[in-house]
């Protein structure tokens, strides 16, 4: 989601800019590689409670704030991204390319 919004309260302009670049790279590669039958899409997850996130000393103080700001009041779980990964890897997504899927509990909606 960091390619779509400015995350607060943490300062991370370089991180956000790099995520926005990934989204544009996804779109560019999708157009360039379509004739080769290569599909390129991206996933923009919200805050996900991974082992790395939940145990990083610099992030632990931010987790409570993120949850307060989140419409559903919680971080996502890694397994909540599985279905979109299976879709993108499978034949049912054969007409899907150049798409960015925002899976963020509506965090980017405000």
PDB file of N, CA and C in Angstrom:
ATOM      1  N   UNK A   1       0.814  -1.197   0.000  1.00  0.00           N
ATOM      2  CA  UNK A   1       0.000   0.000   0.000  1.00  0.00           C
ATOM      3  C   UNK A   1       0.857   1.260   0.000  1.00  0.00           C
ATOM      4  N   UNK A   2       2.129   1.094   0.323  1.00  0.00           N
ATOM      5  CA  UNK A   2       3.017   2.256   0.438  1.00  0.00           C
ATOM      6  C   UNK A   2       3.297   2.927  -0.898  1.00  0.00           C
ATOM      7  N   UNK A   3       2.978   2.274  -1.995  1.00  0.00           N
ATOM      8  CA  UNK A   3       3.085   2.898  -3.306  1.00  0.00           C
ATOM      9  C   UNK A   3       1.869   3.730  -3.657  1.00  0.00           C
ATOM     10  N   UNK A   4       0.842   3.664  -2.815  1.00  0.00           N
ATOM     11  CA  UNK A   4      -0.419   4.367  -3.062  1.00  0.00           C
ATOM     12  C   UNK A   4      -0.683   5.509  -2.088  1.00  0.00           C
ATOM     13  N   UNK A   5      -0.129   5.424  -0.877  1.00  0.00           N
ATOM     14  CA  UNK A   5      -0.378   6.442   0.151  1.00  0.00           C
ATOM     15  C   UNK A   5       0.927   6.814   0.835  1.00  0.00           C
ATOM     16  N   UNK A   6       0.880   7.856   1.634  1.00  0.00           N
ATOM     17  CA  UNK A   6       1.996   8.216   2.507  1.00  0.00           C
ATOM     18  C   UNK A   6       1.680   7.625   3.873  1.00  0.00           C
ATOM     19  N   UNK A   7       2.480   6.680   4.277  1.00  0.00           N
ATOM     20  CA  UNK A   7       2.260   6.032   5.569  1.00  0.00           C
ATOM     21  C   UNK A   7       2.640   6.973   6.706  1.00  0.00           C
ATOM     22  N   UNK A   8       1.845   6.956   7.745  1.00  0.00           N
ATOM     23  CA  UNK A   8       2.148   7.703   8.962  1.00  0.00           C
ATOM     24  C   UNK A   8       1.956   6.754  10.133  1.00  0.00           C
ATOM     25  N   UNK A   9       2.620   6.936  11.216  1.00  0.00           N
ATOM     26  CA  UNK A   9       3.419   8.091  11.604  1.00  0.00           C
ATOM     27  C   UNK A   9       4.902   7.973  11.248  1.00  0.00           C
ATOM     28  N   UNK A  10       5.338   6.862  10.699  1.00  0.00           N
ATOM     29  CA  UNK A  10       6.757   6.664  10.431  1.00  0.00           C
ATOM     30  C   UNK A  10       7.197   7.419   9.177  1.00  0.00           C
ATOM     31  N   UNK A  11       8.368   8.063   9.223  1.00  0.00           N
ATOM     32  CA  UNK A  11       8.900   8.695   8.010  1.00  0.00           C
ATOM     33  C   UNK A  11       9.550   7.635   7.128  1.00  0.00           C
ATOM     34  N   UNK A  12       9.117   7.544   5.871  1.00  0.00           N
ATOM     35  CA  UNK A  12       9.689   6.511   5.001  1.00  0.00           C
ATOM     36  C   UNK A  12       9.546   6.894   3.540  1.00  0.00           C
ATOM     37  N   UNK A  13       9.938   8.110   3.191  1.00  0.00           N
ATOM     38  CA  UNK A  13       9.735   8.591   1.824  1.00  0.00           C
ATOM     39  C   UNK A  13      10.471   7.729   0.787  1.00  0.00           C
ATOM     40  N   UNK A  14      11.677   7.282   1.082  1.00  0.00           N
ATOM     41  CA  UNK A  14      12.400   6.451   0.116  1.00  0.00           C
ATOM     42  C   UNK A  14      11.694   5.110  -0.081  1.00  0.00           C
ATOM     43  N   UNK A  15      11.190   4.531   0.999  1.00  0.00           N
ATOM     44  CA  UNK A  15      10.467   3.265   0.915  1.00  0.00           C
ATOM     45  C   UNK A  15       9.206   3.436   0.074  1.00  0.00           C
ATOM     46  N   UNK A  16       8.430   4.478   0.342  1.00  0.00           N
ATOM     47  CA  UNK A  16       7.196   4.715  -0.412  1.00  0.00           C
ATOM     48  C   UNK A  16       7.492   4.946  -1.893  1.00  0.00           C
ATOM     49  N   UNK A  17       8.522   5.711  -2.185  1.00  0.00           N
ATOM     50  CA  UNK A  17       8.885   5.969  -3.585  1.00  0.00           C
ATOM     51  C   UNK A  17       9.286   4.678  -4.290  1.00  0.00           C
ATOM     52  N   UNK A  18       9.993   3.806  -3.597  1.00  0.00           N
ATOM     53  CA  UNK A  18      10.402   2.541  -4.222  1.00  0.00           C
ATOM     54  C   UNK A  18       9.192   1.647  -4.486  1.00  0.00           C
ATOM     55  N   UNK A  19       8.212   1.660  -3.615  1.00  0.00           N
ATOM     56  CA  UNK A  19       7.000   0.852  -3.827  1.00  0.00           C
ATOM     57  C   UNK A  19       6.171   1.406  -4.988  1.00  0.00           C
ATOM     58  N   UNK A  20       6.102   2.719  -5.116  1.00  0.00           N
ATOM     59  CA  UNK A  20       5.408   3.313  -6.262  1.00  0.00           C
ATOM     60  C   UNK A  20       6.131   2.949  -7.563  1.00  0.00           C
ATOM     61  N   UNK A  21       7.446   2.888  -7.507  1.00  0.00           N
ATOM     62  CA  UNK A  21       8.222   2.495  -8.685  1.00  0.00           C
ATOM     63  C   UNK A  21       7.940   1.047  -9.077  1.00  0.00           C
ATOM     64  N   UNK A  22       7.740   0.179  -8.105  1.00  0.00           N
ATOM     65  CA  UNK A  22       7.424  -1.220  -8.405  1.00  0.00           C
ATOM     66  C   UNK A  22       6.085  -1.311  -9.141  1.00  0.00           C
ATOM     67  N   UNK A  23       5.118  -0.519  -8.732  1.00  0.00           N
ATOM     68  CA  UNK A  23       3.816  -0.525  -9.405  1.00  0.00           C
ATOM     69  C   UNK A  23       3.966  -0.073 -10.855  1.00  0.00           C
ATOM     70  N   UNK A  24       4.721   0.975 -11.090  1.00  0.00           N
ATOM     71  CA  UNK A  24       4.930   1.454 -12.466  1.00  0.00           C
ATOM     72  C   UNK A  24       5.746   0.455 -13.275  1.00  0.00           C
ATOM     73  N   UNK A  25       6.732  -0.175 -12.662  1.00  0.00           N
ATOM     74  CA  UNK A  25       7.503  -1.212 -13.338  1.00  0.00           C
ATOM     75  C   UNK A  25       6.588  -2.376 -13.732  1.00  0.00           C
ATOM     76  N   UNK A  26       5.680  -2.746 -12.851  1.00  0.00           N
ATOM     77  CA  UNK A  26       4.708  -3.804 -13.142  1.00  0.00           C
ATOM     78  C   UNK A  26       3.918  -3.468 -14.400  1.00  0.00           C
ATOM     79  N   UNK A  27       3.406  -2.264 -14.478  1.00  0.00           N
ATOM     80  CA  UNK A  27       2.604  -1.851 -15.638  1.00  0.00           C
ATOM     81  C   UNK A  27       3.443  -1.827 -16.914  1.00  0.00           C
ATOM     82  N   UNK A  28       4.647  -1.299 -16.810  1.00  0.00           N
ATOM     83  CA  UNK A  28       5.521  -1.213 -17.987  1.00  0.00           C
ATOM     84  C   UNK A  28       5.907  -2.594 -18.500  1.00  0.00           C
ATOM     85  N   UNK A  29       6.291  -3.480 -17.602  1.00  0.00           N
ATOM     86  CA  UNK A  29       6.662  -4.830 -18.009  1.00  0.00           C
ATOM     87  C   UNK A  29       5.461  -5.592 -18.574  1.00  0.00           C
ATOM     88  N   UNK A  30       4.290  -5.367 -18.010  1.00  0.00           N
ATOM     89  CA  UNK A  30       3.096  -6.039 -18.516  1.00  0.00           C
ATOM     90  C   UNK A  30       2.857  -5.699 -19.984  1.00  0.00           C
ATOM     91  N   UNK A  31       3.040  -4.437 -20.335  1.00  0.00           N
ATOM     92  CA  UNK A  31       2.848  -4.018 -21.729  1.00  0.00           C
ATOM     93  C   UNK A  31       3.970  -4.567 -22.606  1.00  0.00           C
ATOM     94  N   UNK A  32       5.196  -4.456 -22.152  1.00  0.00           N
ATOM     95  CA  UNK A  32       6.341  -4.887 -22.955  1.00  0.00           C
ATOM     96  C   UNK A  32       6.386  -6.400 -23.165  1.00  0.00           C
ATOM     97  N   UNK A  33       5.947  -7.185 -22.196  1.00  0.00           N
ATOM     98  CA  UNK A  33       6.078  -8.632 -22.264  1.00  0.00           C
ATOM     99  C   UNK A  33       4.794  -9.353 -22.671  1.00  0.00           C
ATOM    100  N   UNK A  34       3.712  -8.630 -22.876  1.00  0.00           N
ATOM    101  CA  UNK A  34       2.427  -9.266 -23.197  1.00  0.00           C
ATOM    102  C   UNK A  34       2.506 -10.114 -24.464  1.00  0.00           C
ATOM    103  N   UNK A  35       3.191  -9.624 -25.470  1.00  0.00           N
ATOM    104  CA  UNK A  35       3.298 -10.377 -26.731  1.00  0.00           C
ATOM    105  C   UNK A  35       4.079 -11.672 -26.572  1.00  0.00           C
ATOM    106  N   UNK A  36       4.825 -11.788 -25.499  1.00  0.00           N
ATOM    107  CA  UNK A  36       5.577 -13.015 -25.201  1.00  0.00           C
ATOM    108  C   UNK A  36       4.773 -13.949 -24.295  1.00  0.00           C
ATOM    109  N   UNK A  37       3.535 -13.587 -24.048  1.00  0.00           N
ATOM    110  CA  UNK A  37       2.644 -14.362 -23.186  1.00  0.00           C
ATOM    111  C   UNK A  37       3.139 -14.416 -21.735  1.00  0.00           C
ATOM    112  N   UNK A  38       3.783 -13.334 -21.317  1.00  0.00           N
ATOM    113  CA  UNK A  38       4.243 -13.213 -19.938  1.00  0.00           C
ATOM    114  C   UNK A  38       3.339 -12.204 -19.243  1.00  0.00           C
ATOM    115  N   UNK A  39       2.755 -12.617 -18.133  1.00  0.00           N
ATOM    116  CA  UNK A  39       1.879 -11.739 -17.360  1.00  0.00           C
ATOM    117  C   UNK A  39       2.648 -11.181 -16.167  1.00  0.00           C
ATOM    118  N   UNK A  40       2.430  -9.900 -15.882  1.00  0.00           N
ATOM    119  CA  UNK A  40       3.105  -9.245 -14.769  1.00  0.00           C
ATOM    120  C   UNK A  40       2.077  -8.454 -13.985  1.00  0.00           C
ATOM    121  N   UNK A  41       1.899  -8.800 -12.736  1.00  0.00           N
ATOM    122  CA  UNK A  41       1.009  -8.063 -11.839  1.00  0.00           C
ATOM    123  C   UNK A  41       1.696  -7.941 -10.490  1.00  0.00           C
ATOM    124  N   UNK A  42       1.159  -7.101  -9.631  1.00  0.00           N
ATOM    125  CA  UNK A  42       1.762  -6.900  -8.313  1.00  0.00           C
ATOM    126  C   UNK A  42       0.690  -6.933  -7.231  1.00  0.00           C
ATOM    127  N   UNK A  43       1.145  -7.149  -6.023  1.00  0.00           N
ATOM    128  CA  UNK A  43       0.277  -7.147  -4.849  1.00  0.00           C
ATOM    129  C   UNK A  43       0.783  -6.064  -3.913  1.00  0.00           C
ATOM    130  N   UNK A  44      -0.118  -5.188  -3.480  1.00  0.00           N
ATOM    131  CA  UNK A  44       0.207  -4.132  -2.520  1.00  0.00           C
ATOM    132  C   UNK A  44      -0.524  -4.426  -1.212  1.00  0.00           C
ATOM    133  N   UNK A  45       0.130  -5.171  -0.336  1.00  0.00           N
ATOM    134  CA  UNK A  45      -0.549  -5.513   0.920  1.00  0.00           C
ATOM    135  C   UNK A  45      -0.499  -4.367   1.926  1.00  0.00           C
ATOM    136  N   UNK A  46      -1.459  -4.389   2.822  1.00  0.00           N
ATOM    137  CA  UNK A  46      -1.418  -3.486   3.969  1.00  0.00           C
ATOM    138  C   UNK A  46      -0.419  -4.017   4.976  1.00  0.00           C
ATOM    139  N   UNK A  47      -0.529  -3.539   6.191  1.00  0.00           N
ATOM    140  CA  UNK A  47       0.361  -4.028   7.242  1.00  0.00           C
ATOM    141  C   UNK A  47       0.048  -5.495   7.511  1.00  0.00           C
ATOM    142  N   UNK A  48       1.076  -6.328   7.377  1.00  0.00           N
ATOM    143  CA  UNK A  48       0.930  -7.763   7.561  1.00  0.00           C
ATOM    144  C   UNK A  48       1.766  -8.192   8.767  1.00  0.00           C
ATOM    145  N   UNK A  49       1.143  -8.936   9.651  1.00  0.00           N
ATOM    146  CA  UNK A  49       1.806  -9.393  10.872  1.00  0.00           C
ATOM    147  C   UNK A  49       2.689 -10.603  10.630  1.00  0.00           C
ATOM    148  N   UNK A  50       3.843 -10.364  10.059  1.00  0.00           N
ATOM    149  CA  UNK A  50       4.825 -11.436   9.852  1.00  0.00           C
ATOM    150  C   UNK A  50       5.743 -11.516  11.067  1.00  0.00           C
ATOM    151  N   UNK A  51       6.522 -12.573  11.130  1.00  0.00           N
ATOM    152  CA  UNK A  51       7.492 -12.691  12.209  1.00  0.00           C
ATOM    153  C   UNK A  51       8.456 -11.518  12.232  1.00  0.00           C
ATOM    154  N   UNK A  52       8.848 -11.059  11.060  1.00  0.00           N
ATOM    155  CA  UNK A  52       9.768  -9.919  10.966  1.00  0.00           C
ATOM    156  C   UNK A  52       9.112  -8.647  11.503  1.00  0.00           C
ATOM    157  N   UNK A  53       7.889  -8.379  11.080  1.00  0.00           N
ATOM    158  CA  UNK A  53       7.191  -7.166  11.512  1.00  0.00           C
ATOM    159  C   UNK A  53       6.900  -7.184  13.010  1.00  0.00           C
ATOM    160  N   UNK A  54       6.377  -8.289  13.488  1.00  0.00           N
ATOM    161  CA  UNK A  54       5.947  -8.380  14.882  1.00  0.00           C
ATOM    162  C   UNK A  54       7.107  -8.386  15.868  1.00  0.00           C
ATOM    163  N   UNK A  55       8.321  -8.687  15.404  1.00  0.00           N
ATOM    164  CA  UNK A  55       9.473  -8.786  16.300  1.00  0.00           C
ATOM    165  C   UNK A  55      10.540  -7.733  16.064  1.00  0.00           C
ATOM    166  N   UNK A  56      10.301  -6.789  15.158  1.00  0.00           N
ATOM    167  CA  UNK A  56      11.297  -5.738  14.885  1.00  0.00           C
ATOM    168  C   UNK A  56      11.183  -4.646  15.950  1.00  0.00           C
ATOM    169  N   UNK A  57      12.223  -4.432  16.726  1.00  0.00           N
ATOM    170  CA  UNK A  57      12.153  -3.456  17.812  1.00  0.00           C
ATOM    171  C   UNK A  57      11.689  -2.059  17.379  1.00  0.00           C
ATOM    172  N   UNK A  58      12.079  -1.624  16.190  1.00  0.00           N
ATOM    173  CA  UNK A  58      11.680  -0.286  15.731  1.00  0.00           C
ATOM    174  C   UNK A  58      10.208  -0.237  15.317  1.00  0.00           C
ATOM    175  N   UNK A  59       9.625  -1.381  14.972  1.00  0.00           N
ATOM    176  CA  UNK A  59       8.234  -1.404  14.508  1.00  0.00           C
ATOM    177  C   UNK A  59       7.234  -1.692  15.619  1.00  0.00           C
ATOM    178  N   UNK A  60       7.660  -2.387  16.656  1.00  0.00           N
ATOM    179  CA  UNK A  60       6.738  -2.773  17.733  1.00  0.00           C
ATOM    180  C   UNK A  60       5.959  -1.569  18.284  1.00  0.00           C
ATOM    181  N   UNK A  61       6.596  -0.414  18.531  1.00  0.00           N
ATOM    182  CA  UNK A  61       5.832   0.728  19.033  1.00  0.00           C
ATOM    183  C   UNK A  61       4.799   1.261  18.023  1.00  0.00           C
ATOM    184  N   UNK A  62       4.989   0.994  16.739  1.00  0.00           N
ATOM    185  CA  UNK A  62       4.085   1.498  15.716  1.00  0.00           C
ATOM    186  C   UNK A  62       2.858   0.611  15.513  1.00  0.00           C
ATOM    187  N   UNK A  63       2.950  -0.649  15.871  1.00  0.00           N
ATOM    188  CA  UNK A  63       1.872  -1.602  15.601  1.00  0.00           C
ATOM    189  C   UNK A  63       0.563  -1.161  16.225  1.00  0.00           C
ATOM    190  N   UNK A  64       0.583  -0.697  17.452  1.00  0.00           N
ATOM    191  CA  UNK A  64      -0.647  -0.237  18.105  1.00  0.00           C
ATOM    192  C   UNK A  64      -1.260   0.935  17.340  1.00  0.00           C
ATOM    193  N   UNK A  65      -0.445   1.869  16.896  1.00  0.00           N
ATOM    194  CA  UNK A  65      -0.935   3.016  16.121  1.00  0.00           C
ATOM    195  C   UNK A  65      -1.534   2.555  14.794  1.00  0.00           C
ATOM    196  N   UNK A  66      -0.845   1.645  14.096  1.00  0.00           N
ATOM    197  CA  UNK A  66      -1.368   1.129  12.828  1.00  0.00           C
ATOM    198  C   UNK A  66      -2.734   0.480  13.034  1.00  0.00           C
ATOM    199  N   UNK A  67      -2.866  -0.311  14.087  1.00  0.00           N
ATOM    200  CA  UNK A  67      -4.135  -0.975  14.363  1.00  0.00           C
ATOM    201  C   UNK A  67      -5.241   0.029  14.700  1.00  0.00           C
ATOM    202  N   UNK A  68      -4.891   1.088  15.401  1.00  0.00           N
ATOM    203  CA  UNK A  68      -5.879   2.142  15.700  1.00  0.00           C
ATOM    204  C   UNK A  68      -6.363   2.812  14.421  1.00  0.00           C
ATOM    205  N   UNK A  69      -5.477   3.014  13.467  1.00  0.00           N
ATOM    206  CA  UNK A  69      -5.807   3.697  12.216  1.00  0.00           C
ATOM    207  C   UNK A  69      -6.535   2.788  11.229  1.00  0.00           C
ATOM    208  N   UNK A  70      -6.380   1.494  11.369  1.00  0.00           N
ATOM    209  CA  UNK A  70      -6.896   0.537  10.399  1.00  0.00           C
ATOM    210  C   UNK A  70      -8.410   0.367  10.530  1.00  0.00           C
ATOM    211  N   UNK A  71      -9.134   0.365   9.411  1.00  0.00           N
ATOM    212  CA  UNK A  71     -10.586   0.189   9.462  1.00  0.00           C
ATOM    213  C   UNK A  71     -11.033  -1.079  10.186  1.00  0.00           C
ATOM    214  N   UNK A  72     -10.297  -2.172  10.026  1.00  0.00           N
ATOM    215  CA  UNK A  72     -10.650  -3.420  10.692  1.00  0.00           C
ATOM    216  C   UNK A  72      -9.967  -3.571  12.047  1.00  0.00           C
ATOM    217  N   UNK A  73      -9.104  -2.623  12.372  1.00  0.00           N
ATOM    218  CA  UNK A  73      -8.467  -2.600  13.682  1.00  0.00           C
ATOM    219  C   UNK A  73      -7.395  -3.651  13.910  1.00  0.00           C
ATOM    220  N   UNK A  74      -6.818  -4.174  12.833  1.00  0.00           N
ATOM    221  CA  UNK A  74      -5.800  -5.208  13.006  1.00  0.00           C
ATOM    222  C   UNK A  74      -4.884  -5.265  11.790  1.00  0.00           C
ATOM    223  N   UNK A  75      -3.790  -5.959  11.976  1.00  0.00           N
ATOM    224  CA  UNK A  75      -2.889  -6.239  10.861  1.00  0.00           C
ATOM    225  C   UNK A  75      -3.402  -7.475  10.128  1.00  0.00           C
ATOM    226  N   UNK A  76      -3.016  -7.596   8.862  1.00  0.00           N
ATOM    227  CA  UNK A  76      -3.366  -8.784   8.113  1.00  0.00           C
ATOM    228  C   UNK A  76      -2.474  -9.948   8.494  1.00  0.00           C
ATOM    229  N   UNK A  77      -2.893 -11.124   8.094  1.00  0.00           N
ATOM    230  CA  UNK A  77      -2.110 -12.339   8.321  1.00  0.00           C
ATOM    231  C   UNK A  77      -1.535 -12.779   6.973  1.00  0.00           C
ATOM    232  N   UNK A  78      -0.339 -13.336   6.964  1.00  0.00           N
ATOM    233  CA  UNK A  78       0.250 -13.764   5.694  1.00  0.00           C
ATOM    234  C   UNK A  78      -0.678 -14.665   4.878  1.00  0.00           C
ATOM    235  N   UNK A  79      -1.400 -15.543   5.529  1.00  0.00           N
ATOM    236  CA  UNK A  79      -2.280 -16.464   4.803  1.00  0.00           C
ATOM    237  C   UNK A  79      -3.441 -15.756   4.107  1.00  0.00           C
ATOM    238  N   UNK A  80      -3.708 -14.515   4.481  1.00  0.00           N
ATOM    239  CA  UNK A  80      -4.775 -13.761   3.826  1.00  0.00           C
ATOM    240  C   UNK A  80      -4.360 -13.250   2.445  1.00  0.00           C
ATOM    241  N   UNK A  81      -3.108 -13.441   2.094  1.00  0.00           N
ATOM    242  CA  UNK A  81      -2.613 -13.097   0.765  1.00  0.00           C
ATOM    243  C   UNK A  81      -2.509 -14.316  -0.147  1.00  0.00           C
ATOM    244  N   UNK A  82      -2.721 -15.491   0.399  1.00  0.00           N
ATOM    245  CA  UNK A  82      -2.537 -16.725  -0.372  1.00  0.00           C
ATOM    246  C   UNK A  82      -3.446 -16.799  -1.594  1.00  0.00           C
ATOM    247  N   UNK A  83      -4.719 -16.465  -1.446  1.00  0.00           N
ATOM    248  CA  UNK A  83      -5.674 -16.636  -2.550  1.00  0.00           C
ATOM    249  C   UNK A  83      -5.305 -15.790  -3.764  1.00  0.00           C
ATOM    250  N   UNK A  84      -4.858 -14.566  -3.549  1.00  0.00           N
ATOM    251  CA  UNK A  84      -4.484 -13.723  -4.687  1.00  0.00           C
ATOM    252  C   UNK A  84      -3.226 -14.279  -5.355  1.00  0.00           C
ATOM    253  N   UNK A  85      -2.321 -14.851  -4.585  1.00  0.00           N
ATOM    254  CA  UNK A  85      -1.117 -15.468  -5.167  1.00  0.00           C
ATOM    255  C   UNK A  85      -1.494 -16.677  -6.019  1.00  0.00           C
ATOM    256  N   UNK A  86      -2.398 -17.501  -5.517  1.00  0.00           N
ATOM    257  CA  UNK A  86      -2.836 -18.682  -6.272  1.00  0.00           C
ATOM    258  C   UNK A  86      -3.535 -18.232  -7.553  1.00  0.00           C
ATOM    259  N   UNK A  87      -4.393 -17.217  -7.451  1.00  0.00           N
ATOM    260  CA  UNK A  87      -5.075 -16.696  -8.636  1.00  0.00           C
ATOM    261  C   UNK A  87      -4.070 -16.234  -9.687  1.00  0.00           C
ATOM    262  N   UNK A  88      -3.118 -15.408  -9.288  1.00  0.00           N
ATOM    263  CA  UNK A  88      -2.161 -14.858 -10.246  1.00  0.00           C
ATOM    264  C   UNK A  88      -1.264 -15.938 -10.858  1.00  0.00           C
ATOM    265  N   UNK A  89      -1.008 -17.005 -10.126  1.00  0.00           N
ATOM    266  CA  UNK A  89      -0.153 -18.071 -10.636  1.00  0.00           C
ATOM    267  C   UNK A  89      -0.906 -19.054 -11.529  1.00  0.00           C
ATOM    268  N   UNK A  90      -2.222 -19.010 -11.479  1.00  0.00           N
ATOM    269  CA  UNK A  90      -3.012 -20.008 -12.190  1.00  0.00           C
ATOM    270  C   UNK A  90      -3.538 -19.556 -13.540  1.00  0.00           C
ATOM    271  N   UNK A  91      -4.155 -20.510 -14.222  1.00  0.00           N
ATOM    272  CA  UNK A  91      -4.703 -20.257 -15.555  1.00  0.00           C
ATOM    273  C   UNK A  91      -5.912 -19.340 -15.544  1.00  0.00           C
ATOM    274  N   UNK A  92      -6.628 -19.237 -14.429  1.00  0.00           N
ATOM    275  CA  UNK A  92      -7.819 -18.383 -14.402  1.00  0.00           C
ATOM    276  C   UNK A  92      -7.466 -16.903 -14.503  1.00  0.00           C
ATOM    277  N   UNK A  93      -6.197 -16.555 -14.316  1.00  0.00           N
ATOM    278  CA  UNK A  93      -5.777 -15.158 -14.447  1.00  0.00           C
ATOM    279  C   UNK A  93      -5.124 -14.881 -15.796  1.00  0.00           C
ATOM    280  N   UNK A  94      -5.424 -15.702 -16.788  1.00  0.00           N
ATOM    281  CA  UNK A  94      -4.758 -15.569 -18.083  1.00  0.00           C
ATOM    282  C   UNK A  94      -5.047 -14.241 -18.796  1.00  0.00           C
ATOM    283  N   UNK A  95      -6.083 -13.522 -18.374  1.00  0.00           N
ATOM    284  CA  UNK A  95      -6.398 -12.217 -18.957  1.00  0.00           C
ATOM    285  C   UNK A  95      -6.024 -11.076 -18.005  1.00  0.00           C
ATOM    286  N   UNK A  96      -5.287 -11.405 -16.970  1.00  0.00           N
ATOM    287  CA  UNK A  96      -4.877 -10.427 -15.957  1.00  0.00           C
ATOM    288  C   UNK A  96      -3.400 -10.124 -16.112  1.00  0.00           C
ATOM    289  N   UNK A  97      -3.096  -8.876 -16.429  1.00  0.00           N
ATOM    290  CA  UNK A  97      -1.706  -8.427 -16.451  1.00  0.00           C
ATOM    291  C   UNK A  97      -1.701  -6.909 -16.277  1.00  0.00           C
ATOM    292  N   UNK A  98      -0.638  -6.403 -15.696  1.00  0.00           N
ATOM    293  CA  UNK A  98      -0.528  -4.967 -15.465  1.00  0.00           C
ATOM    294  C   UNK A  98      -1.380  -4.478 -14.316  1.00  0.00           C
ATOM    295  N   UNK A  99      -1.872  -5.387 -13.510  1.00  0.00           N
ATOM    296  CA  UNK A  99      -2.750  -5.018 -12.396  1.00  0.00           C
ATOM    297  C   UNK A  99      -1.981  -4.985 -11.085  1.00  0.00           C
ATOM    298  N   UNK A 100      -2.384  -4.068 -10.226  1.00  0.00           N
ATOM    299  CA  UNK A 100      -1.853  -4.000  -8.868  1.00  0.00           C
ATOM    300  C   UNK A 100      -3.022  -4.276  -7.931  1.00  0.00           C
ATOM    301  N   UNK A 101      -2.912  -5.316  -7.144  1.00  0.00           N
ATOM    302  CA  UNK A 101      -3.980  -5.702  -6.229  1.00  0.00           C
ATOM    303  C   UNK A 101      -3.680  -5.163  -4.841  1.00  0.00           C
ATOM    304  N   UNK A 102      -4.521  -4.260  -4.376  1.00  0.00           N
ATOM    305  CA  UNK A 102      -4.371  -3.670  -3.055  1.00  0.00           C
ATOM    306  C   UNK A 102      -5.192  -4.515  -2.078  1.00  0.00           C
ATOM    307  N   UNK A 103      -4.502  -5.174  -1.168  1.00  0.00           N
ATOM    308  CA  UNK A 103      -5.122  -6.037  -0.165  1.00  0.00           C
ATOM    309  C   UNK A 103      -4.767  -5.427   1.182  1.00  0.00           C
ATOM    310  N   UNK A 104      -5.595  -4.492   1.653  1.00  0.00           N
ATOM    311  CA  UNK A 104      -5.166  -3.686   2.801  1.00  0.00           C
ATOM    312  C   UNK A 104      -6.282  -3.321   3.776  1.00  0.00           C
ATOM    313  N   UNK A 105      -7.385  -4.059   3.794  1.00  0.00           N
ATOM    314  CA  UNK A 105      -8.511  -3.797   4.685  1.00  0.00           C
ATOM    315  C   UNK A 105      -9.029  -2.354   4.565  1.00  0.00           C
ATOM    316  N   UNK A 106      -8.938  -1.772   3.393  1.00  0.00           N
ATOM    317  CA  UNK A 106      -9.413  -0.406   3.108  1.00  0.00           C
ATOM    318  C   UNK A 106      -8.547   0.680   3.734  1.00  0.00           C
ATOM    319  N   UNK A 107      -7.318   0.341   4.110  1.00  0.00           N
ATOM    320  CA  UNK A 107      -6.418   1.327   4.724  1.00  0.00           C
ATOM    321  C   UNK A 107      -6.140   2.485   3.786  1.00  0.00           C
ATOM    322  N   UNK A 108      -6.037   2.218   2.486  1.00  0.00           N
ATOM    323  CA  UNK A 108      -5.734   3.287   1.528  1.00  0.00           C
ATOM    324  C   UNK A 108      -6.953   4.073   1.108  1.00  0.00           C
ATOM    325  N   UNK A 109      -8.107   3.773   1.653  1.00  0.00           N
ATOM    326  CA  UNK A 109      -9.343   4.461   1.234  1.00  0.00           C
ATOM    327  C   UNK A 109      -9.535   5.818   1.886  1.00  0.00           C
ATOM    328  N   UNK A 110      -8.708   6.160   2.846  1.00  0.00           N
ATOM    329  CA  UNK A 110      -8.857   7.475   3.489  1.00  0.00           C
ATOM    330  C   UNK A 110      -7.555   8.174   3.639  1.00  0.00           C
TER     331      UNK A 110
END
